[in-house]
Short mmCIF file of C-alpha atoms in Angstrom, two decimals:
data_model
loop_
_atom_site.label_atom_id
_atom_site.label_comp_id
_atom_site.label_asym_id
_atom_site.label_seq_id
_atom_site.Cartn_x
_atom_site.Cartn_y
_atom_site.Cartn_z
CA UNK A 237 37.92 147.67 121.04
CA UNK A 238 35.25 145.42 121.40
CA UNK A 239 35.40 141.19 120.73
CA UNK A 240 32.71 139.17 118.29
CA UNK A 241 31.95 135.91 118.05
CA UNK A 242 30.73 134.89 114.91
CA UNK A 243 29.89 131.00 114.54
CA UNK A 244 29.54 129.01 111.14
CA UNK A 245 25.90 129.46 109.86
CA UNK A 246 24.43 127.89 106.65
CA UNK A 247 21.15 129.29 105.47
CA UNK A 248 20.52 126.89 103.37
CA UNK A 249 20.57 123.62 104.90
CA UNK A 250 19.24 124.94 108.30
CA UNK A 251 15.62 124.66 109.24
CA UNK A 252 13.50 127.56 110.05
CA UNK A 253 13.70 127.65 113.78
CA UNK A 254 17.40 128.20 112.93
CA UNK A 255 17.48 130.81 110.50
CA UNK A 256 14.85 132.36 112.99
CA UNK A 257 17.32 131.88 115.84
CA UNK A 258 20.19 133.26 113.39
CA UNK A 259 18.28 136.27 112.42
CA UNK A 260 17.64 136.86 116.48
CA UNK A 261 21.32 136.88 117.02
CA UNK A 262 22.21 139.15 114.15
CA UNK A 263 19.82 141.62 115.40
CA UNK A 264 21.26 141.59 119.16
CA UNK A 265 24.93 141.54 117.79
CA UNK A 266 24.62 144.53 115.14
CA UNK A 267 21.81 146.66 117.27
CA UNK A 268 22.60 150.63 117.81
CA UNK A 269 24.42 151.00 120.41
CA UNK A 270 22.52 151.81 123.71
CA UNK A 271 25.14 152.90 126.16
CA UNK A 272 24.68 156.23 127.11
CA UNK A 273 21.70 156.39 124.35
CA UNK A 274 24.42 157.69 121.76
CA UNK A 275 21.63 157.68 118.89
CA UNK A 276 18.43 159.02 120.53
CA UNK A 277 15.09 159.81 118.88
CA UNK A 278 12.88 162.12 121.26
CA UNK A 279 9.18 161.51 122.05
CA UNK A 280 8.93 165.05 119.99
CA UNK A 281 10.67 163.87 116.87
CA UNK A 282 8.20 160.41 117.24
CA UNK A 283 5.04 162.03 117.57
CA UNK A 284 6.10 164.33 114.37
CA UNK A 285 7.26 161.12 112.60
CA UNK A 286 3.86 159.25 112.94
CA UNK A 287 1.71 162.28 111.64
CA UNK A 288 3.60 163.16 109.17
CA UNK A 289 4.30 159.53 107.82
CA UNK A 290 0.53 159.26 107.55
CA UNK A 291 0.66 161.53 104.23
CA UNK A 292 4.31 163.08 103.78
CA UNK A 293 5.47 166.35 103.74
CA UNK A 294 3.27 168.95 101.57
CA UNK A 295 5.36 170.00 98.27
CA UNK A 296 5.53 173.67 99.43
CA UNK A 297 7.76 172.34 101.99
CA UNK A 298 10.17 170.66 100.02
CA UNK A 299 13.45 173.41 98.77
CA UNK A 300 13.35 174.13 95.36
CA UNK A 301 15.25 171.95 93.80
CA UNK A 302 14.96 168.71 95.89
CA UNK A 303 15.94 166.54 93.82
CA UNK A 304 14.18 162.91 92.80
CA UNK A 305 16.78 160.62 93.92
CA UNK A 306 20.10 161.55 95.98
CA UNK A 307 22.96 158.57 97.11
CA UNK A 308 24.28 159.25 100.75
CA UNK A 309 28.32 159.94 100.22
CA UNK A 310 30.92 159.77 102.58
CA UNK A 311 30.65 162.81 104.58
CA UNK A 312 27.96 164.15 104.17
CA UNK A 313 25.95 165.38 107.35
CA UNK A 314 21.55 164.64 108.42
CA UNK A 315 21.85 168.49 108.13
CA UNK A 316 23.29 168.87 104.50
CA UNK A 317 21.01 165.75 103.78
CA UNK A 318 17.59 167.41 105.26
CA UNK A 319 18.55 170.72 103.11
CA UNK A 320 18.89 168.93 100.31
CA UNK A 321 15.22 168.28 100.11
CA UNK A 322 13.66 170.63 102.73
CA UNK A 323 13.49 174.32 103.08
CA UNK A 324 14.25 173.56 106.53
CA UNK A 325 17.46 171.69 107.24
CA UNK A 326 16.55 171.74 111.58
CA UNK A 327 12.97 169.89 110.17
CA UNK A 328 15.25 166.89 110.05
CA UNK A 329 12.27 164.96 112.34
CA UNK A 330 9.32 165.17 109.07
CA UNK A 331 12.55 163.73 106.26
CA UNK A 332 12.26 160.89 108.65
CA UNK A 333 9.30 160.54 109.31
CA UNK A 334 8.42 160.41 105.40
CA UNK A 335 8.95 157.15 105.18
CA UNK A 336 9.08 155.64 109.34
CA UNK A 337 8.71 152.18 108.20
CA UNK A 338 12.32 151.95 106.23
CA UNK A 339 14.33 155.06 108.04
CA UNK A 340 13.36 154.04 111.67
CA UNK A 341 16.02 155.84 113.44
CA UNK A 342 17.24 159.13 111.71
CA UNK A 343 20.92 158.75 112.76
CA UNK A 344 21.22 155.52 111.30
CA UNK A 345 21.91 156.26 107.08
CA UNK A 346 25.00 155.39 105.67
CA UNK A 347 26.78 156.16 102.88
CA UNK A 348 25.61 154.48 99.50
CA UNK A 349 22.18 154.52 100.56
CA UNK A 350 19.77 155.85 97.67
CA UNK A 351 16.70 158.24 99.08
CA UNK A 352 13.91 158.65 96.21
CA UNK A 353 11.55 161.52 96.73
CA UNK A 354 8.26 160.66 95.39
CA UNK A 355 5.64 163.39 94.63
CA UNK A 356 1.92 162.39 94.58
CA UNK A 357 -0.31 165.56 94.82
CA UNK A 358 -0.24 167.86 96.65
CA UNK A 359 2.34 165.35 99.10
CA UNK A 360 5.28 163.76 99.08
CA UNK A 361 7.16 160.98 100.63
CA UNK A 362 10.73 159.77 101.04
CA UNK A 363 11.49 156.06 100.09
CA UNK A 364 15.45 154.51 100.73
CA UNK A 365 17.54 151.75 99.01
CA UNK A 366 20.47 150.44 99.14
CA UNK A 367 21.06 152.18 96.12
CA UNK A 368 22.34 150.50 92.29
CA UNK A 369 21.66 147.00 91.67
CA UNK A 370 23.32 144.46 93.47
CA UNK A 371 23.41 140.52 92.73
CA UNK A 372 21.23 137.91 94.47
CA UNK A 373 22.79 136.99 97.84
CA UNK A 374 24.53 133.64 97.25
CA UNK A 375 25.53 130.82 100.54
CA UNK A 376 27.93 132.08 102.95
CA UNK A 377 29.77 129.80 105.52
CA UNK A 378 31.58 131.18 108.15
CA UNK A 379 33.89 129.18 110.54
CA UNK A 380 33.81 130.21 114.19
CA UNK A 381 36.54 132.47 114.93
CA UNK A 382 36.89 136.13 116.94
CA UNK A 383 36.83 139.16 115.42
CA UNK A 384 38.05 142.27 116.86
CA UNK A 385 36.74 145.64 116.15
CA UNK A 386 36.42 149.20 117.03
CA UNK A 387 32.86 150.55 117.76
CA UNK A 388 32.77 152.90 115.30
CA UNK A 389 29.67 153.37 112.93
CA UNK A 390 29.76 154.24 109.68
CA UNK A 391 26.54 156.01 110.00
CA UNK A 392 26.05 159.45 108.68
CA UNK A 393 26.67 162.15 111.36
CA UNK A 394 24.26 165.38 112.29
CA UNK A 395 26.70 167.48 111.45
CA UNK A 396 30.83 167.99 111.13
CA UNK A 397 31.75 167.08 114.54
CA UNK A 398 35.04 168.21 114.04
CA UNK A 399 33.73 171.43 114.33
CA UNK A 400 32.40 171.30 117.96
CA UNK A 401 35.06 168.36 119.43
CA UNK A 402 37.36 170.76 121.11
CA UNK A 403 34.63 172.77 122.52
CA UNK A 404 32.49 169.38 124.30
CA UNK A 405 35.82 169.06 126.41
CA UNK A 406 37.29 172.60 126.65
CA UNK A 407 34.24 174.81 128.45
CA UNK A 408 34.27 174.89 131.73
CA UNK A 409 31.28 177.01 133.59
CA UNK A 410 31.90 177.62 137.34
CA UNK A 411 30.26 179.56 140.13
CA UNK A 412 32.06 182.62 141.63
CA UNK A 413 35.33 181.81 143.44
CA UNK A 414 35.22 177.82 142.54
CA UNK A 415 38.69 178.09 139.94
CA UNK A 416 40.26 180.18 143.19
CA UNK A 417 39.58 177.51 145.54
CA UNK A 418 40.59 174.63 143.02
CA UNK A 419 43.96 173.06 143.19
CA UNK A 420 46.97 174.39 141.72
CA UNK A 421 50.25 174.57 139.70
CA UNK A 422 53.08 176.17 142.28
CA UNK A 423 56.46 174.98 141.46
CA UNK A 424 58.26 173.92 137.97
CA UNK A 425 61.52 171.70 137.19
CA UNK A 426 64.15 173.55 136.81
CA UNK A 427 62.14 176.84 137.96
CA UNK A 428 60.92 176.53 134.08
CA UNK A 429 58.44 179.49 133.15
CA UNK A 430 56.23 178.09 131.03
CA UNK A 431 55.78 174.50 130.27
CA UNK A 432 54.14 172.60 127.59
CA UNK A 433 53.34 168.51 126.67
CA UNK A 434 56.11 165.82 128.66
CA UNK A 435 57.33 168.42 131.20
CA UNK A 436 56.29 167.77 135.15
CA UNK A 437 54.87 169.96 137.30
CA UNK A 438 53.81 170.28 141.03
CA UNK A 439 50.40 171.05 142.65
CA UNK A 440 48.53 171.71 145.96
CA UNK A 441 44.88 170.99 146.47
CA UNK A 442 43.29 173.15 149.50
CA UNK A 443 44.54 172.47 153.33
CA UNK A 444 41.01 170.14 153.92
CA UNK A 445 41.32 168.90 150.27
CA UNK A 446 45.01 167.41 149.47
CA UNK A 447 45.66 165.76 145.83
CA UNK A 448 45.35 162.54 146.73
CA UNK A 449 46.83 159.63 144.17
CA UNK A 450 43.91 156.99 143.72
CA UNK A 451 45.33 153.88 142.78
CA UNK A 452 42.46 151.67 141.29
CA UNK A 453 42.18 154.72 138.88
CA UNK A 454 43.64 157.20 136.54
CA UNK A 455 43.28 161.12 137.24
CA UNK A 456 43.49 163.57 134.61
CA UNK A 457 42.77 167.03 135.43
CA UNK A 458 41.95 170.07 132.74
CA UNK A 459 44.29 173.08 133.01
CA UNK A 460 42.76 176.61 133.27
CA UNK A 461 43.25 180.00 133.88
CA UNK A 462 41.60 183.05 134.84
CA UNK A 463 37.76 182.92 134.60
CA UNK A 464 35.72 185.29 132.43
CA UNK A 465 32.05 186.26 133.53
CA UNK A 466 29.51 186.27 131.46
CA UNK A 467 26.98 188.63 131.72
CA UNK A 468 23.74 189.10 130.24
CA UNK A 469 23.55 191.90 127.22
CA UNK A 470 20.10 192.69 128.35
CA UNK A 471 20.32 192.27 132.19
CA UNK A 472 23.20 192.20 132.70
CA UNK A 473 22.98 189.27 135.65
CA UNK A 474 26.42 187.42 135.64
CA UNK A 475 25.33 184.00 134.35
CA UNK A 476 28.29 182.27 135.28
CA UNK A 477 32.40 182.36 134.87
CA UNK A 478 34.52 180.94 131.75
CA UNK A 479 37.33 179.62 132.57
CA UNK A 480 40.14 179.71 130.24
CA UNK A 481 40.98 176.12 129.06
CA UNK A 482 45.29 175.83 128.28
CA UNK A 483 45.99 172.23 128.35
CA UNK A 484 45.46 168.52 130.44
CA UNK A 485 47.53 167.00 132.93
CA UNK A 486 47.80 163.74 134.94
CA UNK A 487 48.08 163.02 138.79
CA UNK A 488 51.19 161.21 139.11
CA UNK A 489 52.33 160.93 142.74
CA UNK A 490 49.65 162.28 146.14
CA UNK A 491 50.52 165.43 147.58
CA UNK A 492 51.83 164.51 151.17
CA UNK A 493 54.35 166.30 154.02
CA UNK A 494 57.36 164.86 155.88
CA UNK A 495 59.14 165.91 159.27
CA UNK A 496 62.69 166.88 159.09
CA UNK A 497 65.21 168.26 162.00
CA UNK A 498 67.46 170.98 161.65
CA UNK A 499 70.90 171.47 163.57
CA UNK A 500 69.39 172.84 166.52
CA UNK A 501 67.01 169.49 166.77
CA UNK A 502 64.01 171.37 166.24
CA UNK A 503 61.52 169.23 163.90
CA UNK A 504 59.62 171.11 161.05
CA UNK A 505 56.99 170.21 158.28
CA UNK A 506 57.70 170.60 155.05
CA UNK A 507 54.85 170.09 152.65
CA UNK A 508 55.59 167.81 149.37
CA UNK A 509 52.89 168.98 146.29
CA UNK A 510 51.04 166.26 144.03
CA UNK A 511 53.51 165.00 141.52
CA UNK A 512 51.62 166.03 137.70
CA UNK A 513 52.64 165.01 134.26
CA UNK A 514 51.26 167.92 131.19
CA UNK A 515 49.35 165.27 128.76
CA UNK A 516 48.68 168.58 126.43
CA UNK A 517 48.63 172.05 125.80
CA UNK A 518 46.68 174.40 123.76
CA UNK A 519 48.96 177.06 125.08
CA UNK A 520 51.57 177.38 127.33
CA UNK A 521 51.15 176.24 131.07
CA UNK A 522 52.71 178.50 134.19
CA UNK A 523 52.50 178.35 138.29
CA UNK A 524 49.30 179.62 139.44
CA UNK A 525 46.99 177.82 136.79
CA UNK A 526 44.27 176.01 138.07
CA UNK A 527 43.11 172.36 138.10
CA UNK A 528 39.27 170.94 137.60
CA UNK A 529 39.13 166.99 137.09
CA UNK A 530 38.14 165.80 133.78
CA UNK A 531 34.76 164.76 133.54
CA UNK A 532 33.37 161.90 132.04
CA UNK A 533 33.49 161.08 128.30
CA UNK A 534 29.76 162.00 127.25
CA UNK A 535 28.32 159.73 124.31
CA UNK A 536 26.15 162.39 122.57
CA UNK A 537 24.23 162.63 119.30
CA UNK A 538 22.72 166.18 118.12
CA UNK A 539 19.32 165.99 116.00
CA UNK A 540 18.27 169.33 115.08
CA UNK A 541 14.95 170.57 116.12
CA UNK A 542 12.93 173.69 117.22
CA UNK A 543 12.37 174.43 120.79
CA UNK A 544 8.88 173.28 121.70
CA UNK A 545 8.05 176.85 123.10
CA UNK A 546 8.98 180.70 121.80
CA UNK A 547 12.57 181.89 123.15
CA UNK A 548 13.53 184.63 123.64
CA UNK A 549 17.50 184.92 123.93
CA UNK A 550 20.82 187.17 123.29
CA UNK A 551 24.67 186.18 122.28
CA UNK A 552 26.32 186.60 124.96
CA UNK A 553 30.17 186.00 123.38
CA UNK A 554 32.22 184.34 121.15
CA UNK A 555 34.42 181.35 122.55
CA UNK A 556 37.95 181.73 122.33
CA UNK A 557 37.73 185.25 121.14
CA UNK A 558 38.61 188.94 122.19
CA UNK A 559 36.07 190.11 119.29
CA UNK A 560 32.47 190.55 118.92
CA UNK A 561 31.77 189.32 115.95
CA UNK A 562 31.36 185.91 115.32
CA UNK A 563 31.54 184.03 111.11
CA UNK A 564 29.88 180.24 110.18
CA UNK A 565 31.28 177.30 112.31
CA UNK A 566 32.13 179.60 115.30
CA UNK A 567 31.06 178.66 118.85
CA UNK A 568 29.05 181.88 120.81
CA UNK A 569 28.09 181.58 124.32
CA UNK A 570 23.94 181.72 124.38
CA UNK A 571 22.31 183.61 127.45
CA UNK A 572 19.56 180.58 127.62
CA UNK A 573 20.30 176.87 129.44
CA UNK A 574 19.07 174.38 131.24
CA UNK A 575 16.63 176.30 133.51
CA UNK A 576 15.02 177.75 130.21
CA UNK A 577 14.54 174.37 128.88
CA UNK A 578 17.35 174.40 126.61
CA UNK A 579 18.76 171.34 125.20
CA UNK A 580 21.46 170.06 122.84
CA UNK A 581 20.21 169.98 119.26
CA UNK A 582 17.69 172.88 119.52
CA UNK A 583 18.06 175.28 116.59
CA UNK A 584 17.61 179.08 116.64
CA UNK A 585 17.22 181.36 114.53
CA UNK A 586 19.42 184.59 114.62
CA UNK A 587 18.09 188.27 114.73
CA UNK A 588 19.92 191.16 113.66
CA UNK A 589 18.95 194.32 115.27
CA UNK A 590 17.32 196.50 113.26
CA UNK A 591 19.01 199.89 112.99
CA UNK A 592 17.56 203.11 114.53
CA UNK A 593 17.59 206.07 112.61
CA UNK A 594 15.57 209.30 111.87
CA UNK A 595 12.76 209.71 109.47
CA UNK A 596 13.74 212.16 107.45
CA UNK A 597 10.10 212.10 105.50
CA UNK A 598 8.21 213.42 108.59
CA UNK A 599 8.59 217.10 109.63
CA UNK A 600 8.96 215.77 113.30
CA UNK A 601 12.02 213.75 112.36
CA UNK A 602 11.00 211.23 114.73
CA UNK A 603 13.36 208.29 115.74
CA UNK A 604 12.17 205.14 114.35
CA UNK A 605 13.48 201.69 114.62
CA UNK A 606 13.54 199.33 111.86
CA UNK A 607 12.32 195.52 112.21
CA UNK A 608 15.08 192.78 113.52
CA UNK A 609 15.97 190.39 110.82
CA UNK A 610 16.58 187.30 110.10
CA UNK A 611 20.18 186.81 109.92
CA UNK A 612 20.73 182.74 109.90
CA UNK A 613 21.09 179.12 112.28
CA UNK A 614 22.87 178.25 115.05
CA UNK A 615 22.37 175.28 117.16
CA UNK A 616 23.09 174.50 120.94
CA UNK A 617 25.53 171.30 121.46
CA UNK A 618 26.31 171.70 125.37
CA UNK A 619 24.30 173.17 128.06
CA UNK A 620 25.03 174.39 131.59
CA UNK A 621 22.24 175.71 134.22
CA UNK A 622 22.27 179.63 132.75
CA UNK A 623 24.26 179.36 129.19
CA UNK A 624 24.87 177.01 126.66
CA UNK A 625 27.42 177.12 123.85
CA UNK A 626 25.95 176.71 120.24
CA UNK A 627 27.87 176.80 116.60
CA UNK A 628 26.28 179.08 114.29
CA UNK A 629 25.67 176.96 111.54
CA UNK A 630 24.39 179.21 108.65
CA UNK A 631 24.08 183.07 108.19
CA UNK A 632 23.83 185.58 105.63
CA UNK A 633 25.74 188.32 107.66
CA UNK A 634 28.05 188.92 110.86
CA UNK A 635 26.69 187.77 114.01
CA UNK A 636 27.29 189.97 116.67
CA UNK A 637 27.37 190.02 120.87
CA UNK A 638 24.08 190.80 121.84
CA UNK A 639 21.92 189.63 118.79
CA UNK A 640 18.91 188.16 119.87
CA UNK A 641 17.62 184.19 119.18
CA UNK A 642 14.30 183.30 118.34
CA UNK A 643 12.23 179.96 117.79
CA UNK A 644 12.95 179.73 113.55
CA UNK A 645 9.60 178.90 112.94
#
């Protein structure tokens, strides 16, 4: 929740240095946000928005049946938007930069909005309004009084983040024996087997590395399990470890020891594990499951856009998934990250393997492979160093482990 003051403001009867001053404030008050740079527009997307905005888009880019004019409804996506007039919905940056002057930051169109295409040539460009006819603006006095609000924007999103939520949080990547020496469930109430949301637990960091209650702040800790690796289909070089996400829990009480005497008058330690709480569970929780704190609550916004350079790059898996085939809206596991330059909103286009067979029209019969093809979208939303995860967004067959990625231009 965040607190506004608004103060009592009337346009009419105010002199210009006011309405100037007024106008200042607005701006400052109703600005995108900038923590975190939740709605960024790369020096990439820029440079493409100033050449193209010279002279448009040319019409043989535009899909074929863009229509003239299109109002912005409630959830709709920049990526169903962009394929609504271009060929190519990841050339988000050139619908923008159409018409720079009136659509100056691409994340920022809401719903109602009207976008007019406008053909003149062999070019066209992209105008916006606020779409059907609305009265003159009449004299508005507001008395001073707080508002409270959430900061939530009504703006149009990339795409259906519902789709990826689970998956910004869930992930975790780790280096080879860092879930084994991370701290963990050992006892139950009860001696309970499995446990779920509301039940307590007990934990134990590492002997140099206790669970240790902070009070000035809240720890919650992910849950996970056994750790996957990840190798790469054409290397095979393990890239890194999944770990199996199962739930969330929070640090209720340190971990600590006491000294106790027994009949003799002999004095022993007995260690006393962290005190945890189970805040949720996608499955159910048991001793021996491991604890990695949560991290930070990212603020991210995904514009689609090429890679600047060619890749080159394989499926590695599918998230969440015994199988090897992956469907639209699934999440694979990409064999490219930050090393290779890979970053969130980067579109790929996905190969399919061309099959090898025999030519049975030459008396040699020799083996002969046909060309890969192109089989649809995907789009990277998280990185790590080696892999990144990425929802296939649009394809016109299975996706399999091991298909490779290309630049899609």
């Amino acid at each position: 929740m965040t607190t506004l003051f608004s103060t009592t403001i009337d346009m009419m009867a105010k002199p210009a240095s006011v309405i100037a001053a007024a106008a200042a404030l607005s701006s400052t008050l109703f600005a995108a946000p900038t923590w975190g740079q939740p709605y960024p527009v790369t020096p990439a997307q820029s440079a493409t928005a100033r050449q193209v905005a010279l002279a448009g888009v040319a019409l043989s880019e535009l899909a074929a049946d863009a229509p003239d004019n299109y109002t912005v409804k409630s959830g709709d996506t920049l990526w169903a938007i962009s394929s609504v007039f271009l060929k190519s919905p990841w050339r988000w940056a050139e619908l923008w930069g159409m018409n720079r002057e009136e659509v100056r930051n691409p994340h920022l169109i809401y719903p109602g909005q009207l976008l007019r295409l406008e053909r003149s040539g062999e070019r066209a460009t992209l105008r916006m309004s606020s779409g059907g006819d609305a009265p003159p603006m009449a004299t508005i006095r507001l008395s001073p009084r707080i508002r409270s609000e959430t900061l939530r924007s009504s703006a149009v999103s990339t795409l259906q983040t519902r789709a990826i939520e689970p998956f910004l949080a869930e992930p975790a990547i780790v280096e080879h024996n860092e879930l084994a020496a991370a701290p963990r469930i050992v006892a139950t109430q009860e001696n309970r087997v499995m446990l779920t949301r509301g039940d307590r637990a007990y934990a134990r960091g590492a002997p140099d590395a206790p669970l240790l209650d902070t009070p000035s702040k809240t720890q919650n800790f992910r849950v996970f399990r056994s750790a996957t690796p990840l190798k790469d289909p054409g290397t095979g070089e393990i890239l890194g470890y999944e770990a199996q996400y199962v739930g969330k829990a929070l640090l209720v009480r340190s971990e600590s020891s006491e000294t106790s005497g027994d009949a003799s008058g002999k004095a022993s330690l007995s260690i006393i594990p962290a005190t945890i709480d189970i805040l949720a569970a996608k499955e159910e929780i048991r001793v021996g499951d491991r604890l990695l704190p949560e991290p930070e609550r990212e603020f991210m916004s995904y514009s689609p856009r090429a890679p600047e350079g060619p890749v080159d790059g394989r499926i590695v898996s599918v998230y969440g998934s015994a199988v090897v085939n992956a469907a639209q809206n699934q999440v694979v596991v990409i064999n490219r990250g930050k090393r290779d330059g890979i970053q969130s909103g980067h579109v790929m286009a996905i190969l399919k393997d061309g099959q090898r067979l025999i030519d049975p029209t030459d008396p040699t019969r020799p083996l002969i492979k046909l060309p890969n093809e192109r089989n649809g979208l995907l789009m990277v939303f998280r990185t790590f160093d080696k892999v990144s995860y990425a929802l296939i967004l649009d394809i016109t067959d299975g996706v399999r482990v091991g298909d490779r990625l290309a630049n899609p231009r």
